[in-house]
XYZ file of C-alpha atoms in Angstrom:
679
model
C -0.041 0.156 0.048
C 1.107 3.613 -0.760
C 1.326 6.310 1.773
C 1.272 9.994 1.644
C 4.543 11.720 1.295
C 4.494 15.218 2.633
C 5.392 17.819 0.084
C 8.906 19.298 0.769
C 8.196 23.036 0.087
C 5.022 25.284 0.856
C 4.342 27.941 -1.587
C 2.070 29.986 0.783
C 3.679 33.319 -0.553
C 5.036 33.751 -3.976
C 6.658 36.870 -5.245
C 6.881 36.844 -9.275
C 8.823 39.412 -11.179
C 6.355 40.377 -14.069
C 9.453 40.912 -16.123
C 9.870 37.264 -15.906
C 6.687 35.921 -16.244
C 6.729 34.842 -19.799
C 4.721 32.037 -20.932
C 6.435 28.928 -20.248
C 7.065 26.264 -23.041
C 6.201 23.440 -20.688
C 8.794 21.283 -22.232
C 11.249 20.217 -19.576
C 14.726 19.006 -20.807
C 15.414 15.487 -20.598
C 18.072 14.612 -18.231
C 19.398 11.142 -17.502
C 20.365 12.255 -13.960
C 16.598 12.965 -13.310
C 13.960 10.522 -12.360
C 10.668 10.096 -13.912
C 7.405 10.355 -12.075
C 6.165 7.737 -9.727
C 2.576 6.912 -8.335
C 3.412 8.683 -5.140
C 4.421 11.849 -6.626
C 0.608 12.544 -7.027
C 0.485 13.433 -3.770
C 2.747 16.621 -4.208
C 0.783 17.761 -7.194
C -0.883 21.348 -6.686
C -4.174 21.992 -8.798
C -5.737 25.277 -9.225
C -8.967 26.480 -10.834
C -11.867 28.915 -10.458
C -9.970 32.241 -10.922
C -11.867 35.407 -10.158
C -11.025 39.048 -11.351
C -11.853 41.738 -8.968
C -14.158 44.491 -10.341
C -11.272 46.867 -10.248
C -9.052 44.595 -12.120
C -6.261 44.761 -9.493
C -6.494 41.207 -7.938
C -7.327 37.689 -8.963
C -8.563 35.120 -6.608
C -8.530 31.297 -7.146
C -8.739 28.131 -5.563
C -5.567 25.940 -4.787
C -6.133 22.174 -3.990
C -3.451 19.776 -2.404
C -3.944 16.243 -1.072
C -4.353 16.430 2.612
C -1.650 15.014 5.040
C -2.905 11.436 5.257
C -4.174 11.247 1.623
C -7.734 10.567 2.662
C -8.988 13.527 0.729
C -8.006 17.147 -0.526
C -7.693 20.538 0.940
C -9.034 23.569 -0.813
C -8.197 27.081 -0.085
C -8.474 30.275 -1.755
C -5.607 32.419 -2.609
C -5.072 35.918 -4.315
C -2.545 37.506 -6.762
C -2.239 41.273 -6.257
C -1.390 43.801 -8.895
C 2.399 43.403 -8.419
C 2.112 39.577 -8.961
C 2.527 38.500 -5.224
C 0.848 35.285 -4.775
C -0.622 34.624 -1.007
C -3.374 33.027 1.023
C -6.771 34.647 0.995
C -8.787 32.193 3.339
C -7.487 30.053 6.145
C -9.820 26.939 5.619
C -9.213 23.543 4.347
C -12.587 23.358 2.179
C -12.928 26.781 0.820
C -13.909 27.132 -2.790
C -16.215 29.145 -5.280
C -15.042 32.657 -4.774
C -17.272 35.519 -5.918
C -16.647 39.211 -5.811
C -19.474 41.540 -4.871
C -20.332 44.109 -7.725
C -18.467 46.987 -5.757
C -15.364 44.904 -5.121
C -15.397 45.316 -1.520
C -16.523 42.053 -0.378
C -15.920 38.332 -1.341
C -18.218 35.511 -0.744
C -17.393 31.964 -0.823
C -18.421 28.303 0.192
C -17.054 26.455 3.295
C -18.281 23.307 4.620
C -19.813 23.485 8.437
C -20.704 20.291 9.971
C -21.047 18.572 6.659
C -23.094 21.168 5.031
C -21.898 23.877 2.450
C -22.321 27.541 3.806
C -21.652 30.809 2.464
C -19.336 33.063 4.079
C -18.314 36.676 3.401
C -15.267 38.576 4.396
C -13.748 41.990 3.387
C -11.561 42.078 -0.040
C -8.610 43.523 1.744
C -8.782 40.443 4.486
C -9.881 40.030 7.952
C -12.269 37.401 9.584
C -14.702 35.464 7.254
C -18.171 35.607 8.535
C -20.739 32.972 8.049
C -23.864 33.985 6.623
C -25.886 31.195 5.921
C -27.046 28.222 7.956
C -28.716 25.955 5.198
C -30.250 22.650 5.975
C -30.484 21.827 2.237
C -27.849 21.088 -0.353
C -26.324 24.442 -1.774
C -25.343 23.712 -5.319
C -24.181 27.395 -6.164
C -24.639 30.849 -5.374
C -24.050 34.459 -6.713
C -24.286 38.236 -5.604
C -26.924 40.392 -6.402
C -25.669 43.587 -7.787
C -27.076 45.509 -4.680
C -24.638 43.520 -2.395
C -27.262 42.964 0.259
C -28.729 39.676 -1.288
C -27.404 36.451 -2.610
C -28.743 34.184 -5.253
C -28.909 30.542 -3.889
C -29.575 27.379 -5.682
C -30.812 24.740 -3.352
C -31.989 20.964 -3.544
C -35.318 20.932 -1.736
C -38.321 18.644 -1.253
C -41.088 19.449 -3.532
C -43.418 20.092 -0.658
C -41.576 21.115 2.510
C -42.770 19.681 5.694
C -44.567 21.997 8.248
C -43.234 22.541 11.746
C -46.401 20.608 13.138
C -45.789 17.630 10.665
C -42.319 17.300 11.894
C -43.482 17.073 15.514
C -46.001 14.478 14.655
C -43.337 12.470 12.950
C -41.194 12.569 15.983
C -43.648 11.649 18.282
C -44.799 8.806 16.016
C -41.005 7.708 16.111
C -40.753 7.874 19.731
C -43.698 5.687 20.364
C -43.115 3.004 17.818
C -40.989 0.263 19.297
C -40.070 -1.362 16.115
C -37.223 -0.531 13.797
C -38.065 1.833 11.058
C -37.741 0.286 7.471
C -34.925 1.266 5.475
C -36.099 1.309 1.741
C -35.891 3.376 -1.397
C -38.777 3.843 -3.403
C -38.065 4.031 -7.256
C -40.624 5.707 -9.568
C -38.474 7.216 -12.428
C -36.205 5.658 -15.013
C -33.382 7.770 -13.752
C -33.011 6.748 -10.101
C -29.263 6.597 -9.448
C -26.300 8.759 -10.112
C -22.509 8.245 -10.103
C -21.494 9.736 -6.738
C -25.048 10.366 -5.607
C -26.198 6.706 -5.314
C -30.146 6.672 -5.004
C -31.695 9.836 -5.986
C -34.050 11.421 -3.674
C -37.060 13.374 -4.720
C -35.337 16.813 -4.072
C -35.106 19.064 -6.872
C -32.720 22.321 -7.466
C -34.571 25.552 -7.185
C -33.969 29.269 -6.830
C -34.009 31.541 -3.853
C -33.255 34.861 -2.783
C -31.122 34.984 0.698
C -31.404 38.539 2.303
C -27.959 38.920 4.137
C -29.086 41.650 6.642
C -32.185 39.817 7.572
C -30.922 36.189 7.130
C -34.322 35.592 5.114
C -34.592 33.088 2.567
C -37.316 33.361 -0.042
C -37.894 30.797 -2.791
C -38.296 31.835 -6.339
C -38.993 28.787 -8.462
C -40.991 25.721 -7.729
C -41.489 22.251 -9.484
C -41.391 18.547 -8.530
C -40.302 17.194 -11.922
C -37.656 19.766 -13.005
C -34.362 21.497 -11.843
C -33.428 25.042 -12.230
C -29.933 25.018 -13.596
C -26.997 27.518 -14.457
C -28.665 30.557 -12.812
C -27.260 33.922 -14.067
C -28.320 37.516 -12.422
C -28.698 40.363 -14.744
C -26.518 43.333 -14.437
C -29.398 45.339 -13.004
C -30.639 42.725 -10.552
C -34.288 42.664 -11.912
C -33.922 39.209 -13.754
C -32.412 35.854 -13.321
C -31.977 33.507 -16.369
C -31.662 29.907 -15.986
C -32.162 26.726 -18.145
C -34.441 23.777 -17.074
C -36.077 20.721 -18.784
C -39.855 21.428 -18.133
C -41.123 18.719 -20.351
C -41.691 16.501 -17.044
C -39.432 13.929 -18.734
C -36.176 14.695 -17.199
C -36.068 11.874 -14.865
C -37.289 9.544 -17.887
C -34.154 10.180 -19.873
C -35.309 13.382 -21.728
C -32.313 15.570 -22.744
C -34.213 18.651 -23.656
C -33.566 22.039 -21.766
C -34.681 25.760 -22.460
C -33.733 29.070 -21.335
C -35.974 31.006 -19.031
C -36.216 34.426 -17.337
C -37.644 35.078 -13.981
C -38.714 38.530 -12.734
C -37.465 38.751 -9.201
C -39.940 41.176 -8.189
C -43.006 39.284 -9.504
C -41.748 35.557 -9.736
C -42.964 35.505 -13.368
C -41.208 33.061 -15.262
C -41.031 33.592 -19.045
C -39.556 30.791 -21.621
C -37.122 32.264 -24.004
C -36.452 29.145 -26.089
C -39.075 26.593 -26.960
C -36.855 23.717 -28.716
C -36.614 20.034 -28.659
C -32.765 20.224 -28.317
C -30.869 21.498 -25.258
C -30.014 25.194 -24.365
C -27.803 26.037 -21.386
C -24.556 27.577 -20.344
C -26.130 31.172 -20.283
C -23.908 34.417 -20.638
C -25.199 37.793 -20.501
C -23.961 40.979 -22.181
C -23.197 44.171 -20.135
C -26.056 46.294 -21.538
C -28.724 43.364 -21.201
C -29.599 43.673 -24.801
C -29.599 39.902 -25.608
C -28.317 36.651 -24.195
C -25.876 34.169 -25.411
C -26.022 30.286 -24.709
C -24.926 27.045 -25.724
C -27.259 24.982 -28.118
C -27.370 21.465 -29.566
C -30.068 19.755 -31.361
C -29.615 16.273 -29.794
C -26.865 14.160 -27.885
C -24.851 13.532 -30.997
C -25.144 16.957 -32.552
C -22.639 19.926 -32.599
C -22.929 22.280 -29.516
C -22.920 26.154 -30.922
C -22.879 29.518 -29.519
C -26.306 31.081 -30.117
C -26.966 34.906 -29.401
C -30.705 35.940 -29.177
C -31.706 39.616 -29.030
C -34.756 41.182 -27.493
C -36.593 40.886 -30.979
C -36.259 37.057 -30.351
C -34.107 36.422 -33.348
C -31.481 33.753 -32.655
C -27.917 33.841 -34.329
C -25.623 30.973 -34.491
C -22.136 32.145 -34.227
C -20.444 28.892 -34.573
C -22.517 27.046 -37.059
C -19.590 26.473 -39.530
C -16.935 26.260 -36.783
C -17.387 22.307 -36.605
C -16.318 22.147 -33.032
C -18.267 21.939 -29.704
C -18.175 25.399 -28.126
C -18.353 25.843 -24.586
C -18.130 28.516 -21.568
C -18.708 31.638 -23.681
C -18.144 34.995 -22.188
C -19.221 38.577 -23.408
C -16.691 41.126 -23.999
C -17.738 44.565 -22.264
C -18.447 46.192 -25.698
C -20.812 43.367 -26.370
C -19.261 42.724 -30.065
C -17.219 39.648 -29.014
C -17.983 36.357 -27.296
C -14.722 34.278 -25.875
C -15.083 30.645 -25.566
C -13.051 27.287 -25.556
C -13.470 24.013 -27.512
C -11.682 20.915 -27.992
C -9.620 20.978 -31.098
C -6.858 18.518 -32.237
C -5.898 17.174 -28.707
C -5.931 20.503 -27.010
C -8.714 22.717 -25.230
C -8.104 26.090 -27.015
C -9.342 29.642 -26.888
C -11.535 31.191 -29.358
C -13.150 34.709 -30.104
C -16.297 35.044 -32.003
C -17.487 38.035 -33.616
C -21.097 38.822 -32.911
C -21.478 40.864 -36.071
C -19.636 38.807 -38.665
C -19.789 35.219 -36.733
C -16.090 35.041 -37.767
C -14.121 32.649 -35.175
C -10.759 33.222 -34.305
C -8.092 31.033 -32.374
C -6.294 33.543 -29.896
C -3.445 31.520 -28.681
C -1.096 29.135 -30.865
C 0.468 26.075 -29.311
C -0.181 22.819 -28.009
C -1.689 23.750 -24.775
C -4.760 23.218 -23.175
C -6.518 26.280 -21.733
C -9.451 25.871 -19.172
C -11.017 27.955 -16.257
C -11.275 31.260 -18.326
C -12.364 34.479 -16.750
C -12.431 38.176 -18.082
C -11.511 41.445 -16.557
C -14.327 43.800 -16.290
C -12.552 46.448 -18.283
C -12.194 43.823 -21.188
C -8.205 43.736 -21.292
C -7.280 40.655 -20.154
C -8.238 36.894 -19.540
C -7.141 34.998 -16.581
C -7.068 30.985 -17.241
C -5.235 27.754 -16.317
C -3.057 26.301 -19.042
C -1.343 23.125 -19.191
C 0.296 20.662 -21.579
C 1.517 17.098 -21.687
C 4.717 17.929 -19.638
C 3.193 20.799 -17.583
C 0.731 20.660 -14.595
C -1.804 23.467 -14.776
C -0.954 26.930 -13.549
C -2.455 30.124 -13.881
C -1.716 32.683 -16.863
C -2.766 36.143 -17.752
C -3.457 36.967 -21.458
C -3.462 40.550 -22.529
C -6.006 40.665 -25.454
C -4.407 43.787 -26.952
C -0.657 42.846 -26.974
C -1.606 39.027 -27.286
C 1.068 38.360 -24.728
C 0.731 35.586 -22.171
C 2.081 36.229 -18.565
C 2.607 33.264 -15.929
C 1.108 33.956 -12.686
C 1.730 31.078 -10.578
C 4.488 28.207 -10.382
C 3.351 25.805 -7.656
C 4.566 22.650 -9.485
C 7.844 24.004 -10.927
C 10.122 22.378 -8.092
C 8.651 18.983 -8.454
C 8.588 19.200 -12.351
C 12.245 20.299 -12.293
C 13.246 17.335 -10.492
C 11.619 14.920 -12.951
C 12.467 13.676 -16.354
C 9.426 13.901 -18.495
C 8.251 12.461 -21.887
C 6.463 14.823 -24.112
C 3.406 13.690 -26.276
C 4.483 13.503 -29.943
C 1.566 13.515 -32.739
C 0.912 10.586 -34.914
C -1.619 10.995 -37.710
C -2.944 8.356 -40.097
C -5.903 7.863 -42.434
C -8.608 5.129 -41.327
C -10.444 3.025 -43.937
C -13.079 5.849 -44.390
C -10.511 8.337 -45.713
C -10.781 10.173 -42.206
C -7.510 11.751 -40.713
C -7.160 10.341 -37.190
C -4.655 11.727 -34.571
C -2.772 9.773 -31.844
C 0.078 10.488 -29.694
C 3.126 8.455 -28.493
C 5.461 9.047 -25.361
C 9.022 7.748 -25.751
C 10.285 6.063 -22.738
C 12.710 8.074 -20.441
C 16.284 8.035 -21.227
C 15.373 6.812 -24.753
C 17.959 4.938 -26.730
C 17.006 4.323 -30.515
C 19.315 1.221 -30.363
C 17.254 -0.352 -27.789
C 14.000 -2.063 -27.829
C 11.307 -1.000 -25.548
C 7.710 -2.500 -24.450
C 4.560 -0.531 -25.419
C 1.464 0.416 -23.392
C -1.594 1.038 -25.662
C -3.803 3.114 -23.461
C -7.278 3.550 -24.488
C -9.078 6.717 -23.465
C -12.791 6.697 -22.256
C -15.798 8.305 -23.521
C -16.152 7.744 -26.644
C -16.426 11.577 -26.247
C -13.558 13.746 -25.128
C -9.876 13.645 -26.227
C -6.461 12.998 -24.808
C -3.209 14.791 -26.144
C -1.959 18.309 -25.096
C -2.934 18.227 -21.525
C -1.328 17.061 -18.288
C -2.034 13.142 -17.740
C 0.246 11.886 -15.013
C -0.461 8.182 -15.822
C 1.149 8.184 -19.176
C 4.233 9.895 -17.596
C 4.415 7.105 -15.104
C 4.499 4.589 -17.615
C 7.016 6.212 -19.580
C 9.282 6.536 -16.287
C 9.214 2.628 -15.899
C 10.622 2.170 -19.386
C 7.413 1.925 -21.616
C 6.639 3.753 -24.651
C 2.829 4.966 -24.386
C 0.556 5.287 -27.218
C -3.132 6.515 -27.361
C -5.461 7.805 -30.105
C -8.545 9.898 -30.262
C -10.489 7.362 -32.033
C -13.923 7.760 -33.882
C -16.221 9.038 -31.429
C -13.659 11.786 -29.720
C -14.318 15.393 -29.747
C -11.974 17.801 -31.387
C -11.978 16.788 -34.944
C -15.585 17.637 -35.899
C -19.004 16.450 -35.791
C -18.512 13.562 -38.364
C -15.687 12.084 -36.323
C -17.564 12.486 -33.103
C -20.643 10.705 -34.434
C -18.619 7.946 -36.302
C -18.882 5.314 -33.635
C -22.818 6.013 -32.773
C -24.352 2.437 -32.820
C -21.054 1.011 -33.840
C -19.283 0.144 -30.581
C -16.469 -2.397 -31.031
C -16.459 -1.204 -34.822
C -15.036 2.079 -35.613
C -13.413 2.715 -32.299
C -11.726 -0.797 -32.415
C -10.329 -0.283 -35.922
C -9.043 3.005 -35.302
C -7.121 1.797 -32.285
C -5.774 -1.317 -34.142
C -4.646 0.797 -37.150
C -3.164 3.418 -34.992
C -0.990 0.499 -33.056
C 0.096 -0.887 -36.233
C 0.992 2.476 -37.795
C 3.009 3.194 -34.445
C 4.892 -0.293 -34.730
C 5.420 0.291 -38.480
C 7.029 3.758 -37.868
C 9.077 2.809 -34.837
C 11.124 0.008 -35.139
C 12.681 0.540 -31.628
C 9.238 -0.849 -30.287
C 9.355 -4.513 -29.211
C 6.149 -5.939 -31.017
C 6.654 -8.896 -28.812
C 6.121 -6.799 -25.466
C 2.630 -5.067 -26.205
C 0.339 -4.233 -23.095
C -3.224 -2.642 -23.113
C -5.423 -0.729 -20.740
C -8.204 1.391 -20.760
C -11.010 2.878 -18.614
C -14.895 3.214 -19.117
C -15.266 2.750 -22.662
C -11.626 2.197 -22.861
C -12.269 -0.564 -20.547
C -14.886 -1.869 -22.781
C -12.411 -1.674 -25.753
C -9.805 -3.200 -23.752
C -12.095 -6.414 -23.061
C -13.266 -6.426 -26.642
C -9.792 -6.334 -28.086
C -8.448 -9.148 -26.000
C -11.338 -11.266 -27.571
C -10.110 -10.727 -30.937
C -6.173 -10.938 -30.522
C -3.407 -12.456 -28.314
C -0.909 -10.087 -29.311
C -0.733 -8.190 -25.987
C 1.434 -9.835 -22.950
C -0.908 -8.466 -20.394
C -4.152 -6.293 -19.869
C -5.553 -4.096 -17.403
C -9.236 -3.228 -17.848
C -10.845 -0.514 -15.735
C -14.393 0.434 -14.851
C -15.269 -1.865 -18.024
C -18.343 -2.996 -19.424
C -18.376 -6.524 -20.428
C -22.199 -7.020 -21.125
C -24.200 -4.419 -22.786
C -27.281 -6.523 -21.592
C -26.618 -6.383 -17.856
C -25.058 -2.790 -18.142
C -28.356 -1.273 -19.781
C -30.504 -2.437 -16.830
C -28.180 -1.574 -13.810
C -26.373 1.753 -14.605
C -27.681 5.218 -14.484
C -28.459 5.908 -18.145
C -32.397 5.436 -18.995
C -33.903 3.092 -21.437
C -34.393 6.058 -23.811
C -30.743 6.933 -23.683
C -29.623 3.319 -24.409
C -31.956 3.220 -27.324
C -30.294 6.229 -28.754
C -26.882 4.777 -28.355
C -27.948 1.276 -29.664
C -30.664 2.073 -32.097
C -33.498 0.089 -30.233
C -34.168 -1.689 -26.700
C -33.304 -5.378 -25.477
C -36.461 -6.482 -26.886
C -36.494 -5.021 -30.453
C -32.761 -4.972 -31.287
C -31.138 -7.714 -28.769
C -28.445 -8.597 -31.187
C -27.113 -5.185 -31.244
C -26.475 -5.295 -27.634
C -25.190 -9.024 -27.103
C -23.046 -8.873 -30.454
C -21.306 -5.880 -29.219
C -20.773 -7.424 -25.655
C -17.143 -8.727 -24.880
C -18.880 -11.345 -22.696
C -20.211 -13.108 -25.670
C -16.699 -13.725 -26.846
C -14.934 -14.309 -23.579
C -13.919 -17.935 -24.289
C -11.597 -16.408 -26.951
C -9.459 -14.491 -24.525
C -5.991 -15.770 -23.271
C -4.412 -12.601 -22.314
C -3.525 -12.211 -18.480
C -5.982 -9.718 -17.185
C -6.187 -7.624 -14.029
C -9.648 -5.998 -13.454
C -9.963 -2.776 -11.643
C -13.347 -1.748 -10.235
C -15.133 0.338 -7.912
C -17.921 -0.902 -5.846
C -19.923 2.545 -5.921
C -19.494 2.977 -9.702
C -22.990 3.713 -11.145
C -21.812 4.164 -14.614
C -20.410 0.848 -15.239
C -21.580 -1.046 -12.184
C -19.423 -3.451 -10.138
C -21.257 -6.344 -11.814
C -19.538 -5.747 -14.981
C -16.207 -6.199 -13.469
C -17.589 -9.274 -11.778
C -18.950 -10.866 -14.890
C -15.651 -10.534 -16.666
C -13.751 -12.102 -13.807
C -16.340 -14.809 -13.927
C -15.794 -15.220 -17.448
C -12.004 -15.377 -17.509
C -11.925 -17.657 -14.525
C -14.260 -20.166 -16.344
C -12.148 -20.108 -19.253
C -8.765 -20.538 -17.178
C -7.360 -17.078 -18.113
C -4.811 -15.689 -15.494
C -6.989 -13.078 -13.832
C -7.023 -10.926 -10.771
C -9.522 -8.243 -9.658
C -9.073 -5.296 -7.352
C -12.219 -3.647 -6.027
C -11.822 -0.207 -4.691
C -14.548 0.216 -1.930
C -16.678 3.240 -1.733
C -14.991 4.727 -4.954
C -17.071 5.751 -8.004
C -16.577 5.684 -11.776
C -14.315 8.833 -10.908
C -11.636 6.929 -9.232
C -8.901 7.707 -11.429
C -9.503 11.395 -11.679
C -10.873 12.469 -8.397
C -11.014 9.396 -6.197
C -9.437 9.187 -2.620
C -5.761 10.278 -3.003
C -4.390 6.990 -1.493
C -6.733 4.809 -3.691
C -5.940 6.967 -6.769
C -2.372 6.166 -6.158
C -2.891 2.590 -5.242
C -4.653 2.144 -8.687
C -1.676 3.390 -10.586
C 0.699 1.304 -8.669
C -1.151 -1.946 -9.274
C -1.292 -1.370 -12.984
C 2.348 -0.826 -13.327
C 2.736 -3.934 -11.143
C 0.634 -6.029 -13.552
C 2.557 -5.108 -16.387
C 6.117 -5.381 -14.813
C 4.728 -9.003 -13.441
C 4.119 -9.892 -17.257
């Protein structure tokens, strides 16, 4: 078992010279005297996000996240960067996040857990004691300031009908007079009744409330027992709240519709601004309240576009010809430009769209991924996190006039400077459909072209999303152990256009399988230093499914590690969080009218053809690929005398590899490497 290694240095206060804050290349030199990353290095990683620029543009807040001392969880704390570039602590808590500036810049509100409940705290912008202002019993999803500074907009999960004080007293009396143990049951009525990380879902729904800070009064604004109010945004004048919701009554039956609504705070009147069968969400408001922007897609498998809709009701699609999925749009103060990010060729890139012409422009070149974007109130600069295949995320500032990038933090520099890292190298090929497909390869550390090296084919999940120009410690750890690492953004991945991302629909184990195998053959043909007799395979989620699937078709891999996988689409369909409607969309029918589509694409059908020694990694609280999927695969391989072991992570969800308990996350990495080393 691995243990927490306490970081050697603390960066509680960091002075950066603005003259030296050039955009770091992120490519660390190869030095044979340096060691590579090992699983335990994860304990020393520092992550950051949620940057918030002050209304006066002279200070930036952000959330710094680290692994706690015993590796049982993570600490989060709010930090600040002043106008001179000095980085220092802003709050003292160990679970502080979601900082929000008041409109006048005099105060900061944030969330801190108190007795297991998220509460809003407020403190002066110039420092001092944080004051708890809410004492909520219901779950707080999000909050924001009203421009007046004396009220907060809260998003709370509440029961459809709140129980009166008299009813609560009656319930307590009944419990006290009943000598029998109370039944412990869950009543299921809807198709969607479980969620990864949530377990069985309650009948509570997210609704909007106004909280008067001075009076400590909470007033409910939206009501409904079959829908949730999502992504609320307060207008610049504080008169309206915009949100998205699925009011079809079918949200918990698997319907993916959502529309944009406007709520009049004074009258509580709700007006539908869109009425569309697709999904509208991710609202952004301009400074003059003249229109709104939001993201729209026709259905789950279509492109996500940025739409601008004016007071005349006319909708303008700014990204119709962009052929990428746009997200997180932000208005410029002049209301003429929207900034947004999109996956593109292995990187999450930053773009600007002209409201007048619809022209989309990429703002920053280079193979780096940009996330957590925020814009200054004067429209002169953006702050965001940026990362690459050899650089952990750090905060940067981008000047929109000069197009210069200035680095603001360097929390991970000392650790990375002591490590030998392997940069991702692009590999392109043309598949049988004539589509250009992008993959990547990491050479093993201390690479010598005269030697032969084993290779790990690491298959990403999804099938949406992408890998490439992002920080991914797992691939660095394989390279450090002497393996080449290869992975491909096969059909189904995002970042290559809608035709590419739709290419695997109703074809699981087809197009995705062929792209992976053709990519592997391309890598082997172009890199004779790879030992074709020492190939290994792993993947998680959809990558776990493909790991299982591929080992039913070939014995070319010396060992496999399948993680949070699917072994049978038959049992998967009836036990995971996705509804019959959603599975029908994926497979073109349900189990009764299209049974062969499910069973013929299930690795379990062909398990008797597997001979590859396999390690199964699964979590018992996984609601996306439930534990039974791993158990069935273990049973099948055991029954067919295949060398197999299964490691079950108790209490972990489908998210173990990204946000699981740190000590378990690291243990997972150690066991994967150990399995490959043993074979």
